[in-house]
Amino acid sequence: MIEPFTVAFNPVAIKLGPLQIHWYGLMYLGGFLGAWLVAEYRRQRGRLPVSRDALGDLAFYVMMGVIIGGRIWYMLFYADIHWIWTDPLALFRVWDGGMSFHGGLLGVLTAGLWWSRRNKMHFFDTVDFVAPLVPIGLGLGRLGNFINGELWGKPGTVPWAMIFPNAKSADVDWATTHPQWQAALAQFGGLPRHPSQLYEMLLEGVVMFSVLFLVSLKPRPRYLISGLFALMYGCFRFGVEFVRVPDPQLGYLAWGWLTMGQIQSLPLVLIGVVLVVMSRNAPTMRLYNVSLPTKE
């Protein structure tokens, strides 16, 4: 067997004295910047009848929704719940790690609802506008996970399997309970694993962005873009979870394969189907002339 690639990147991208800028932080920054550029491109083509300042407000609210919603959801569903009465300040220590997509999504929806009411926009017109922007941050976030060597996949024999040094303890445990992997562990010093972060970067980032952006190039019925987003993410995340190692503090929740990520993704699949069906009888949002006065 050819020696697998070892994922051993320096998580620090830039170091200026005591100041350290991590790749993961740059991925977040790149996600927000990329989303803003695509949003402004779409606004200028009449996809949203608001000014640039109003779009800036939406971007700010969405950014806060991602951070606040993602952190709260992670602490409620993935962390030891005892933090509430033993260490409540843990909620604010974002630098310790721990963000949840599903919580971030709820944060984005809450921010979109608030902004839509202030700008007298239909909520789903706003969501349909935002949906193609989200995969940019999703894809870059998964790339950040890969660079950090975290959220790795299960041991596998695919030609592109990789070794994650941070998984050394998990490798030993796996080889102990699965003796057929002991030879690989002895040979490579680690077990070749599915790079599930790259699977998610490709599916949740590249594929979802390409599909949603191309579909939204023409005016579409209300609910369609949002429905496609929910349906694709739910299916992609549910599928990748089969080769991704679940969070160690949770493990498998049922039948030796069901994970928290899968449980939280199933409602998205259902919601996506409902929204796509609703779009069949929904009005199509028209293009707006951005040279005319727009809503502030």
PDB file of C-alpha atoms in Angstrom:
ATOM      1  CA  MET A   1       0.000   0.000   0.000  1.00  0.00           C
ATOM      2  CA  ILE A   2       1.309   3.441  -0.961  1.00  0.00           C
ATOM      3  CA  GLU A   3       1.974   5.648   2.041  1.00  0.00           C
ATOM      4  CA  PRO A   4      -1.002   7.998   2.499  1.00  0.00           C
ATOM      5  CA  PHE A   5      -0.650  11.767   2.583  1.00  0.00           C
ATOM      6  CA  THR A   6      -0.243  13.090   6.128  1.00  0.00           C
ATOM      7  CA  VAL A   7      -2.303  16.182   6.983  1.00  0.00           C
ATOM      8  CA  ALA A   8       0.165  18.212   9.016  1.00  0.00           C
ATOM      9  CA  PHE A   9      -0.373  21.878   8.211  1.00  0.00           C
ATOM     10  CA  ASN A  10       0.519  24.708  10.546  1.00  0.00           C
ATOM     11  CA  PRO A  11      -2.857  26.078  11.701  1.00  0.00           C
ATOM     12  CA  VAL A  12      -1.253  29.508  12.155  1.00  0.00           C
ATOM     13  CA  ALA A  13      -1.202  31.384   8.851  1.00  0.00           C
ATOM     14  CA  ILE A  14       0.484  34.593  10.020  1.00  0.00           C
ATOM     15  CA  LYS A  15       2.509  35.259  13.152  1.00  0.00           C
ATOM     16  CA  LEU A  16       3.504  38.797  14.085  1.00  0.00           C
ATOM     17  CA  GLY A  17       5.163  38.660  17.473  1.00  0.00           C
ATOM     18  CA  PRO A  18       2.501  37.592  19.988  1.00  0.00           C
ATOM     19  CA  LEU A  19      -0.232  38.042  17.375  1.00  0.00           C
ATOM     20  CA  GLN A  20      -1.282  34.839  15.613  1.00  0.00           C
ATOM     21  CA  ILE A  21      -3.765  34.695  12.768  1.00  0.00           C
ATOM     22  CA  HIS A  22      -5.112  31.201  12.178  1.00  0.00           C
ATOM     23  CA  TRP A  23      -6.145  29.742   8.855  1.00  0.00           C
ATOM     24  CA  TYR A  24      -9.565  28.941  10.281  1.00  0.00           C
ATOM     25  CA  GLY A  25     -10.148  32.586  11.109  1.00  0.00           C
ATOM     26  CA  LEU A  26      -9.065  33.552   7.605  1.00  0.00           C
ATOM     27  CA  MET A  27     -11.553  31.044   6.197  1.00  0.00           C
ATOM     28  CA  TYR A  28     -14.345  32.767   8.131  1.00  0.00           C
ATOM     29  CA  LEU A  29     -13.152  36.141   6.867  1.00  0.00           C
ATOM     30  CA  GLY A  30     -12.952  34.821   3.305  1.00  0.00           C
ATOM     31  CA  GLY A  31     -16.444  33.381   3.598  1.00  0.00           C
ATOM     32  CA  PHE A  32     -17.956  36.687   4.686  1.00  0.00           C
ATOM     33  CA  LEU A  33     -16.000  38.656   2.066  1.00  0.00           C
ATOM     34  CA  GLY A  34     -16.911  36.261  -0.727  1.00  0.00           C
ATOM     35  CA  ALA A  35     -20.573  36.296   0.286  1.00  0.00           C
ATOM     36  CA  TRP A  36     -20.576  40.110   0.316  1.00  0.00           C
ATOM     37  CA  LEU A  37     -19.066  40.341  -3.170  1.00  0.00           C
ATOM     38  CA  VAL A  38     -21.570  37.874  -4.640  1.00  0.00           C
ATOM     39  CA  ALA A  39     -24.426  39.584  -2.777  1.00  0.00           C
ATOM     40  CA  GLU A  40     -23.486  42.989  -4.199  1.00  0.00           C
ATOM     41  CA  TYR A  41     -23.152  41.462  -7.673  1.00  0.00           C
ATOM     42  CA  ARG A  42     -26.668  40.047  -7.365  1.00  0.00           C
ATOM     43  CA  ARG A  43     -28.068  43.264  -5.898  1.00  0.00           C
ATOM     44  CA  GLN A  44     -26.728  45.284  -8.818  1.00  0.00           C
ATOM     45  CA  ARG A  45     -28.549  42.917 -11.156  1.00  0.00           C
ATOM     46  CA  GLY A  46     -31.863  43.628  -9.528  1.00  0.00           C
ATOM     47  CA  ARG A  47     -32.164  40.604  -7.261  1.00  0.00           C
ATOM     48  CA  LEU A  48     -32.961  42.665  -4.168  1.00  0.00           C
ATOM     49  CA  PRO A  49     -34.688  46.094  -4.202  1.00  0.00           C
ATOM     50  CA  VAL A  50     -32.518  47.760  -1.560  1.00  0.00           C
ATOM     51  CA  SER A  51     -29.591  50.136  -1.371  1.00  0.00           C
ATOM     52  CA  ARG A  52     -26.000  49.098  -0.756  1.00  0.00           C
ATOM     53  CA  ASP A  53     -26.272  50.424   2.792  1.00  0.00           C
ATOM     54  CA  ALA A  54     -29.314  48.236   3.449  1.00  0.00           C
ATOM     55  CA  LEU A  55     -27.440  45.251   2.026  1.00  0.00           C
ATOM     56  CA  GLY A  56     -24.572  46.087   4.369  1.00  0.00           C
ATOM     57  CA  ASP A  57     -26.990  45.958   7.286  1.00  0.00           C
ATOM     58  CA  LEU A  58     -28.206  42.546   6.136  1.00  0.00           C
ATOM     59  CA  ALA A  59     -24.626  41.288   5.877  1.00  0.00           C
ATOM     60  CA  PHE A  60     -23.851  42.499   9.404  1.00  0.00           C
ATOM     61  CA  TYR A  61     -26.971  40.897  10.892  1.00  0.00           C
ATOM     62  CA  VAL A  62     -26.269  37.640   9.096  1.00  0.00           C
ATOM     63  CA  MET A  63     -22.665  37.610  10.305  1.00  0.00           C
ATOM     64  CA  MET A  64     -23.796  38.089  13.899  1.00  0.00           C
ATOM     65  CA  GLY A  65     -26.457  35.420  13.412  1.00  0.00           C
ATOM     66  CA  VAL A  66     -23.851  32.919  12.248  1.00  0.00           C
ATOM     67  CA  ILE A  67     -21.584  33.532  15.220  1.00  0.00           C
ATOM     68  CA  ILE A  68     -24.205  33.811  17.967  1.00  0.00           C
ATOM     69  CA  GLY A  69     -26.510  31.077  16.671  1.00  0.00           C
ATOM     70  CA  GLY A  70     -23.666  28.706  15.849  1.00  0.00           C
ATOM     71  CA  ARG A  71     -22.082  29.090  19.273  1.00  0.00           C
ATOM     72  CA  ILE A  72     -25.258  28.774  21.325  1.00  0.00           C
ATOM     73  CA  TRP A  73     -26.445  25.710  19.385  1.00  0.00           C
ATOM     74  CA  TYR A  74     -23.055  23.997  19.794  1.00  0.00           C
ATOM     75  CA  MET A  75     -23.002  24.600  23.538  1.00  0.00           C
ATOM     76  CA  LEU A  76     -26.562  23.303  23.932  1.00  0.00           C
ATOM     77  CA  PHE A  77     -26.316  20.161  21.803  1.00  0.00           C
ATOM     78  CA  TYR A  78     -22.631  19.214  21.545  1.00  0.00           C
ATOM     79  CA  ALA A  79     -20.983  20.366  24.795  1.00  0.00           C
ATOM     80  CA  ASP A  80     -21.434  18.912  28.266  1.00  0.00           C
ATOM     81  CA  ILE A  81     -24.589  20.696  29.403  1.00  0.00           C
ATOM     82  CA  HIS A  82     -23.135  21.106  32.900  1.00  0.00           C
ATOM     83  CA  TRP A  83     -21.399  24.274  31.655  1.00  0.00           C
ATOM     84  CA  ILE A  84     -24.666  26.160  32.226  1.00  0.00           C
ATOM     85  CA  TRP A  85     -24.288  26.046  36.022  1.00  0.00           C
ATOM     86  CA  THR A  86     -20.574  25.255  36.423  1.00  0.00           C
ATOM     87  CA  ASP A  87     -18.958  27.524  33.823  1.00  0.00           C
ATOM     88  CA  PRO A  88     -21.512  29.821  32.119  1.00  0.00           C
ATOM     89  CA  LEU A  89     -18.758  32.034  30.689  1.00  0.00           C
ATOM     90  CA  ALA A  90     -17.760  29.110  28.447  1.00  0.00           C
ATOM     91  CA  LEU A  91     -20.518  30.275  26.093  1.00  0.00           C
ATOM     92  CA  PHE A  92     -18.448  33.345  25.217  1.00  0.00           C
ATOM     93  CA  ARG A  93     -15.078  31.606  24.764  1.00  0.00           C
ATOM     94  CA  VAL A  94     -15.491  31.214  21.022  1.00  0.00           C
ATOM     95  CA  TRP A  95     -11.712  30.974  20.605  1.00  0.00           C
ATOM     96  CA  ASP A  96     -11.823  27.587  22.360  1.00  0.00           C
ATOM     97  CA  GLY A  97     -13.661  26.220  19.316  1.00  0.00           C
ATOM     98  CA  GLY A  98     -17.151  24.889  18.882  1.00  0.00           C
ATOM     99  CA  MET A  99     -19.595  26.153  16.252  1.00  0.00           C
ATOM    100  CA  SER A 100     -22.642  24.429  14.793  1.00  0.00           C
ATOM    101  CA  PHE A 101     -23.941  24.896  11.266  1.00  0.00           C
ATOM    102  CA  HIS A 102     -27.537  24.215  12.260  1.00  0.00           C
ATOM    103  CA  GLY A 103     -27.391  26.889  14.963  1.00  0.00           C
ATOM    104  CA  GLY A 104     -25.706  29.282  12.576  1.00  0.00           C
ATOM    105  CA  LEU A 105     -28.507  28.653  10.074  1.00  0.00           C
ATOM    106  CA  LEU A 106     -31.138  29.506  12.674  1.00  0.00           C
ATOM    107  CA  GLY A 107     -29.153  32.637  13.486  1.00  0.00           C
ATOM    108  CA  VAL A 108     -29.117  33.628   9.813  1.00  0.00           C
ATOM    109  CA  LEU A 109     -32.878  33.040   9.514  1.00  0.00           C
ATOM    110  CA  THR A 110     -33.528  35.128  12.621  1.00  0.00           C
ATOM    111  CA  ALA A 111     -31.358  37.929  11.271  1.00  0.00           C
ATOM    112  CA  GLY A 112     -33.097  37.702   7.893  1.00  0.00           C
ATOM    113  CA  LEU A 113     -36.521  37.932   9.532  1.00  0.00           C
ATOM    114  CA  TRP A 114     -35.508  41.018  11.510  1.00  0.00           C
ATOM    115  CA  TRP A 115     -34.021  42.714   8.450  1.00  0.00           C
ATOM    116  CA  SER A 116     -36.971  41.772   6.216  1.00  0.00           C
ATOM    117  CA  ARG A 117     -39.475  43.374   8.571  1.00  0.00           C
ATOM    118  CA  ARG A 118     -37.427  46.551   8.802  1.00  0.00           C
ATOM    119  CA  ASN A 119     -37.180  46.774   5.001  1.00  0.00           C
ATOM    120  CA  LYS A 120     -40.747  45.616   4.287  1.00  0.00           C
ATOM    121  CA  MET A 121     -39.515  42.596   2.323  1.00  0.00           C
ATOM    122  CA  HIS A 122     -41.109  39.180   2.131  1.00  0.00           C
ATOM    123  CA  PHE A 123     -39.044  36.928   4.397  1.00  0.00           C
ATOM    124  CA  PHE A 124     -38.521  34.229   1.775  1.00  0.00           C
ATOM    125  CA  ASP A 125     -37.473  36.755  -0.860  1.00  0.00           C
ATOM    126  CA  THR A 126     -34.639  37.604   1.509  1.00  0.00           C
ATOM    127  CA  VAL A 127     -33.853  33.947   2.238  1.00  0.00           C
ATOM    128  CA  ASP A 128     -33.873  33.106  -1.479  1.00  0.00           C
ATOM    129  CA  PHE A 129     -31.376  35.937  -2.002  1.00  0.00           C
ATOM    130  CA  VAL A 130     -29.081  34.823   0.836  1.00  0.00           C
ATOM    131  CA  ALA A 131     -29.165  31.058   0.160  1.00  0.00           C
ATOM    132  CA  PRO A 132     -26.631  31.022  -2.742  1.00  0.00           C
ATOM    133  CA  LEU A 133     -24.173  32.980  -0.595  1.00  0.00           C
ATOM    134  CA  VAL A 134     -24.008  30.550   2.317  1.00  0.00           C
ATOM    135  CA  PRO A 135     -22.076  27.718   0.555  1.00  0.00           C
ATOM    136  CA  ILE A 136     -19.099  30.055   0.151  1.00  0.00           C
ATOM    137  CA  GLY A 137     -18.602  30.146   3.907  1.00  0.00           C
ATOM    138  CA  LEU A 138     -19.507  26.470   4.291  1.00  0.00           C
ATOM    139  CA  GLY A 139     -16.873  25.362   1.795  1.00  0.00           C
ATOM    140  CA  LEU A 140     -14.123  27.570   3.217  1.00  0.00           C
ATOM    141  CA  GLY A 141     -15.028  26.516   6.752  1.00  0.00           C
ATOM    142  CA  ARG A 142     -14.574  22.856   5.851  1.00  0.00           C
ATOM    143  CA  LEU A 143     -11.239  23.711   4.264  1.00  0.00           C
ATOM    144  CA  GLY A 144     -10.276  25.311   7.578  1.00  0.00           C
ATOM    145  CA  ASN A 145     -11.255  22.093   9.375  1.00  0.00           C
ATOM    146  CA  PHE A 146      -9.002  20.155   6.988  1.00  0.00           C
ATOM    147  CA  ILE A 147      -6.026  22.463   7.552  1.00  0.00           C
ATOM    148  CA  ASN A 148      -6.543  22.150  11.309  1.00  0.00           C
ATOM    149  CA  GLY A 149      -6.607  18.345  10.962  1.00  0.00           C
ATOM    150  CA  GLU A 150      -9.943  18.067  12.798  1.00  0.00           C
ATOM    151  CA  LEU A 151     -13.354  16.483  12.172  1.00  0.00           C
ATOM    152  CA  TRP A 152     -11.685  13.656  10.286  1.00  0.00           C
ATOM    153  CA  GLY A 153     -13.404  10.653   8.749  1.00  0.00           C
ATOM    154  CA  LYS A 154     -13.394   6.962   9.526  1.00  0.00           C
ATOM    155  CA  PRO A 155     -10.480   4.701   8.587  1.00  0.00           C
ATOM    156  CA  GLY A 156     -10.763   3.682   4.951  1.00  0.00           C
ATOM    157  CA  THR A 157      -8.930   1.991   2.106  1.00  0.00           C
ATOM    158  CA  VAL A 158      -9.794   4.481  -0.649  1.00  0.00           C
ATOM    159  CA  PRO A 159      -6.744   5.662  -2.635  1.00  0.00           C
ATOM    160  CA  TRP A 160      -7.127   9.217  -1.312  1.00  0.00           C
ATOM    161  CA  ALA A 161      -7.294   8.239   2.377  1.00  0.00           C
ATOM    162  CA  MET A 162      -5.102  10.451   4.566  1.00  0.00           C
ATOM    163  CA  ILE A 163      -3.416  10.281   7.950  1.00  0.00           C
ATOM    164  CA  PHE A 164      -4.379  12.861  10.565  1.00  0.00           C
ATOM    165  CA  PRO A 165      -1.755  13.095  13.331  1.00  0.00           C
ATOM    166  CA  ASN A 166      -4.330  14.636  15.691  1.00  0.00           C
ATOM    167  CA  ALA A 167      -6.250  11.360  15.484  1.00  0.00           C
ATOM    168  CA  LYS A 168      -3.404   9.266  16.884  1.00  0.00           C
ATOM    169  CA  SER A 169      -5.241   8.315  20.078  1.00  0.00           C
ATOM    170  CA  ALA A 170      -8.370   7.431  18.111  1.00  0.00           C
ATOM    171  CA  ASP A 171      -6.226   5.403  15.687  1.00  0.00           C
ATOM    172  CA  VAL A 172      -4.843   3.279  18.521  1.00  0.00           C
ATOM    173  CA  ASP A 173      -8.316   2.697  19.950  1.00  0.00           C
ATOM    174  CA  TRP A 174      -9.677   1.714  16.529  1.00  0.00           C
ATOM    175  CA  ALA A 175      -6.816  -0.677  15.801  1.00  0.00           C
ATOM    176  CA  THR A 176      -7.310  -2.273  19.214  1.00  0.00           C
ATOM    177  CA  THR A 177     -10.947  -3.101  18.477  1.00  0.00           C
ATOM    178  CA  HIS A 178     -10.325  -3.801  14.761  1.00  0.00           C
ATOM    179  CA  PRO A 179      -7.157  -5.966  14.614  1.00  0.00           C
ATOM    180  CA  GLN A 180      -7.098  -5.903  10.796  1.00  0.00           C
ATOM    181  CA  TRP A 181      -5.918  -2.287  11.034  1.00  0.00           C
ATOM    182  CA  GLN A 182      -2.954  -2.966  13.307  1.00  0.00           C
ATOM    183  CA  ALA A 183      -0.590  -3.568  10.390  1.00  0.00           C
ATOM    184  CA  ALA A 184      -1.439  -0.206   8.822  1.00  0.00           C
ATOM    185  CA  LEU A 185      -0.991   1.525  12.167  1.00  0.00           C
ATOM    186  CA  ALA A 186       2.430  -0.066  12.631  1.00  0.00           C
ATOM    187  CA  GLN A 187       3.468   0.741   9.056  1.00  0.00           C
ATOM    188  CA  PHE A 188       2.362   4.384   8.855  1.00  0.00           C
ATOM    189  CA  GLY A 189       2.175   5.420  12.496  1.00  0.00           C
ATOM    190  CA  GLY A 190      -1.464   6.315  11.951  1.00  0.00           C
ATOM    191  CA  LEU A 191      -4.526   5.038  10.159  1.00  0.00           C
ATOM    192  CA  PRO A 192      -5.504   6.269   6.693  1.00  0.00           C
ATOM    193  CA  ARG A 193      -8.870   7.985   7.015  1.00  0.00           C
ATOM    194  CA  HIS A 194     -11.521   9.486   4.772  1.00  0.00           C
ATOM    195  CA  PRO A 195     -10.853  13.233   4.369  1.00  0.00           C
ATOM    196  CA  SER A 196     -14.499  13.946   5.183  1.00  0.00           C
ATOM    197  CA  GLN A 197     -13.750  17.661   5.482  1.00  0.00           C
ATOM    198  CA  LEU A 198     -12.891  17.720   1.760  1.00  0.00           C
ATOM    199  CA  TYR A 199     -16.036  15.752   0.928  1.00  0.00           C
ATOM    200  CA  GLU A 200     -18.079  18.395   2.698  1.00  0.00           C
ATOM    201  CA  MET A 201     -16.100  21.228   1.125  1.00  0.00           C
ATOM    202  CA  LEU A 202     -16.883  19.798  -2.306  1.00  0.00           C
ATOM    203  CA  LEU A 203     -20.563  18.998  -1.668  1.00  0.00           C
ATOM    204  CA  GLU A 204     -21.642  21.744   0.731  1.00  0.00           C
ATOM    205  CA  GLY A 205     -19.377  24.340  -0.833  1.00  0.00           C
ATOM    206  CA  VAL A 206     -18.573  23.847  -4.500  1.00  0.00           C
ATOM    207  CA  VAL A 207     -21.591  21.804  -5.605  1.00  0.00           C
ATOM    208  CA  MET A 208     -24.192  23.741  -3.610  1.00  0.00           C
ATOM    209  CA  PHE A 209     -22.836  27.122  -4.656  1.00  0.00           C
ATOM    210  CA  SER A 210     -22.650  26.120  -8.316  1.00  0.00           C
ATOM    211  CA  VAL A 211     -26.189  24.743  -8.387  1.00  0.00           C
ATOM    212  CA  LEU A 212     -27.807  27.574  -6.418  1.00  0.00           C
ATOM    213  CA  PHE A 213     -25.936  30.322  -8.255  1.00  0.00           C
ATOM    214  CA  LEU A 214     -26.704  28.916 -11.703  1.00  0.00           C
ATOM    215  CA  VAL A 215     -30.365  28.262 -10.887  1.00  0.00           C
ATOM    216  CA  SER A 216     -30.752  31.771  -9.470  1.00  0.00           C
ATOM    217  CA  LEU A 217     -29.296  33.467 -12.567  1.00  0.00           C
ATOM    218  CA  LYS A 218     -32.873  33.752 -13.808  1.00  0.00           C
ATOM    219  CA  PRO A 219     -35.832  34.885 -11.693  1.00  0.00           C
ATOM    220  CA  ARG A 220     -37.309  31.851  -9.965  1.00  0.00           C
ATOM    221  CA  PRO A 221     -40.509  31.248  -7.994  1.00  0.00           C
ATOM    222  CA  ARG A 222     -40.388  32.171  -4.334  1.00  0.00           C
ATOM    223  CA  TYR A 223     -39.247  29.332  -2.023  1.00  0.00           C
ATOM    224  CA  LEU A 224     -37.399  27.408  -4.769  1.00  0.00           C
ATOM    225  CA  ILE A 225     -33.833  28.532  -3.992  1.00  0.00           C
ATOM    226  CA  SER A 226     -34.353  28.186  -0.238  1.00  0.00           C
ATOM    227  CA  GLY A 227     -35.864  24.750  -0.743  1.00  0.00           C
ATOM    228  CA  LEU A 228     -32.986  23.559  -2.902  1.00  0.00           C
ATOM    229  CA  PHE A 229     -30.516  24.806  -0.304  1.00  0.00           C
ATOM    230  CA  ALA A 230     -32.205  22.964   2.572  1.00  0.00           C
ATOM    231  CA  LEU A 231     -32.711  19.802   0.528  1.00  0.00           C
ATOM    232  CA  MET A 232     -29.137  19.620  -0.759  1.00  0.00           C
ATOM    233  CA  TYR A 233     -27.484  20.432   2.550  1.00  0.00           C
ATOM    234  CA  GLY A 234     -29.638  17.963   4.451  1.00  0.00           C
ATOM    235  CA  CYS A 235     -28.899  15.144   1.989  1.00  0.00           C
ATOM    236  CA  PHE A 236     -25.189  15.917   1.672  1.00  0.00           C
ATOM    237  CA  ARG A 237     -24.604  16.220   5.416  1.00  0.00           C
ATOM    238  CA  PHE A 238     -26.634  13.090   6.170  1.00  0.00           C
ATOM    239  CA  GLY A 239     -24.606  11.095   3.629  1.00  0.00           C
ATOM    240  CA  VAL A 240     -21.146  12.327   4.658  1.00  0.00           C
ATOM    241  CA  GLU A 241     -21.887  11.482   8.285  1.00  0.00           C
ATOM    242  CA  PHE A 242     -21.593   7.795   7.344  1.00  0.00           C
ATOM    243  CA  VAL A 243     -17.835   8.238   6.777  1.00  0.00           C
ATOM    244  CA  ARG A 244     -17.233  10.998   9.318  1.00  0.00           C
ATOM    245  CA  VAL A 245     -16.316  10.246  12.918  1.00  0.00           C
ATOM    246  CA  PRO A 246     -19.035  11.606  15.249  1.00  0.00           C
ATOM    247  CA  ASP A 247     -18.226  14.029  18.025  1.00  0.00           C
ATOM    248  CA  PRO A 248     -16.467  11.938  20.711  1.00  0.00           C
ATOM    249  CA  GLN A 249     -18.582  13.341  23.543  1.00  0.00           C
ATOM    250  CA  LEU A 250     -21.735  12.139  21.755  1.00  0.00           C
ATOM    251  CA  GLY A 251     -20.743   9.139  19.658  1.00  0.00           C
ATOM    252  CA  TYR A 252     -23.476   7.279  17.811  1.00  0.00           C
ATOM    253  CA  LEU A 253     -26.955   7.894  19.143  1.00  0.00           C
ATOM    254  CA  ALA A 254     -28.704   4.806  17.750  1.00  0.00           C
ATOM    255  CA  TRP A 255     -28.107   1.600  15.778  1.00  0.00           C
ATOM    256  CA  GLY A 256     -24.358   2.111  15.712  1.00  0.00           C
ATOM    257  CA  TRP A 257     -24.504   4.675  12.895  1.00  0.00           C
ATOM    258  CA  LEU A 258     -26.999   7.486  13.618  1.00  0.00           C
ATOM    259  CA  THR A 259     -25.273  10.747  14.596  1.00  0.00           C
ATOM    260  CA  MET A 260     -26.436  14.090  15.946  1.00  0.00           C
ATOM    261  CA  GLY A 261     -25.554  15.661  12.610  1.00  0.00           C
ATOM    262  CA  GLN A 262     -27.892  13.267  10.823  1.00  0.00           C
ATOM    263  CA  ILE A 263     -30.735  13.857  13.258  1.00  0.00           C
ATOM    264  CA  GLN A 264     -30.446  17.615  12.826  1.00  0.00           C
ATOM    265  CA  SER A 265     -30.208  17.322   9.030  1.00  0.00           C
ATOM    266  CA  LEU A 266     -33.372  15.273   8.508  1.00  0.00           C
ATOM    267  CA  PRO A 267     -35.702  18.236   9.202  1.00  0.00           C
ATOM    268  CA  LEU A 268     -33.842  20.212   6.540  1.00  0.00           C
ATOM    269  CA  VAL A 269     -34.580  17.518   3.962  1.00  0.00           C
ATOM    270  CA  LEU A 270     -38.283  17.633   4.848  1.00  0.00           C
ATOM    271  CA  ILE A 271     -38.373  21.441   4.843  1.00  0.00           C
ATOM    272  CA  GLY A 272     -36.557  21.495   1.505  1.00  0.00           C
ATOM    273  CA  VAL A 273     -39.122  19.192  -0.101  1.00  0.00           C
ATOM    274  CA  VAL A 274     -42.015  21.274   1.280  1.00  0.00           C
ATOM    275  CA  LEU A 275     -40.512  24.539   0.010  1.00  0.00           C
ATOM    276  CA  VAL A 276     -39.819  23.145  -3.469  1.00  0.00           C
ATOM    277  CA  VAL A 277     -43.443  21.946  -3.682  1.00  0.00           C
ATOM    278  CA  MET A 278     -44.702  25.335  -2.452  1.00  0.00           C
ATOM    279  CA  SER A 279     -42.660  27.091  -5.145  1.00  0.00           C
ATOM    280  CA  ARG A 280     -44.792  25.499  -7.861  1.00  0.00           C
ATOM    281  CA  ASN A 281     -47.672  27.839  -7.018  1.00  0.00           C
ATOM    282  CA  ALA A 282     -45.639  30.800  -5.786  1.00  0.00           C
ATOM    283  CA  PRO A 283     -45.028  34.116  -7.597  1.00  0.00           C
ATOM    284  CA  THR A 284     -41.764  34.705  -9.396  1.00  0.00           C
ATOM    285  CA  MET A 285     -39.754  37.595  -8.024  1.00  0.00           C
ATOM    286  CA  ARG A 286     -39.187  40.226 -10.701  1.00  0.00           C
ATOM    287  CA  LEU A 287     -35.928  41.992 -11.446  1.00  0.00           C
ATOM    288  CA  TYR A 288     -35.563  45.520 -10.097  1.00  0.00           C
ATOM    289  CA  ASN A 289     -33.930  48.523 -11.700  1.00  0.00           C
ATOM    290  CA  VAL A 290     -31.179  49.457  -9.268  1.00  0.00           C
ATOM    291  CA  SER A 291     -30.801  52.885 -10.889  1.00  0.00           C
ATOM    292  CA  LEU A 292     -34.169  53.806  -9.339  1.00  0.00           C
ATOM    293  CA  PRO A 293     -34.557  54.722  -5.654  1.00  0.00           C
ATOM    294  CA  THR A 294     -34.527  51.563  -3.539  1.00  0.00           C
ATOM    295  CA  LYS A 295     -35.737  50.759  -0.061  1.00  0.00           C
ATOM    296  CA  GLU A 296     -33.505  51.937   2.750  1.00  0.00           C
TER     297      GLU A 296
END
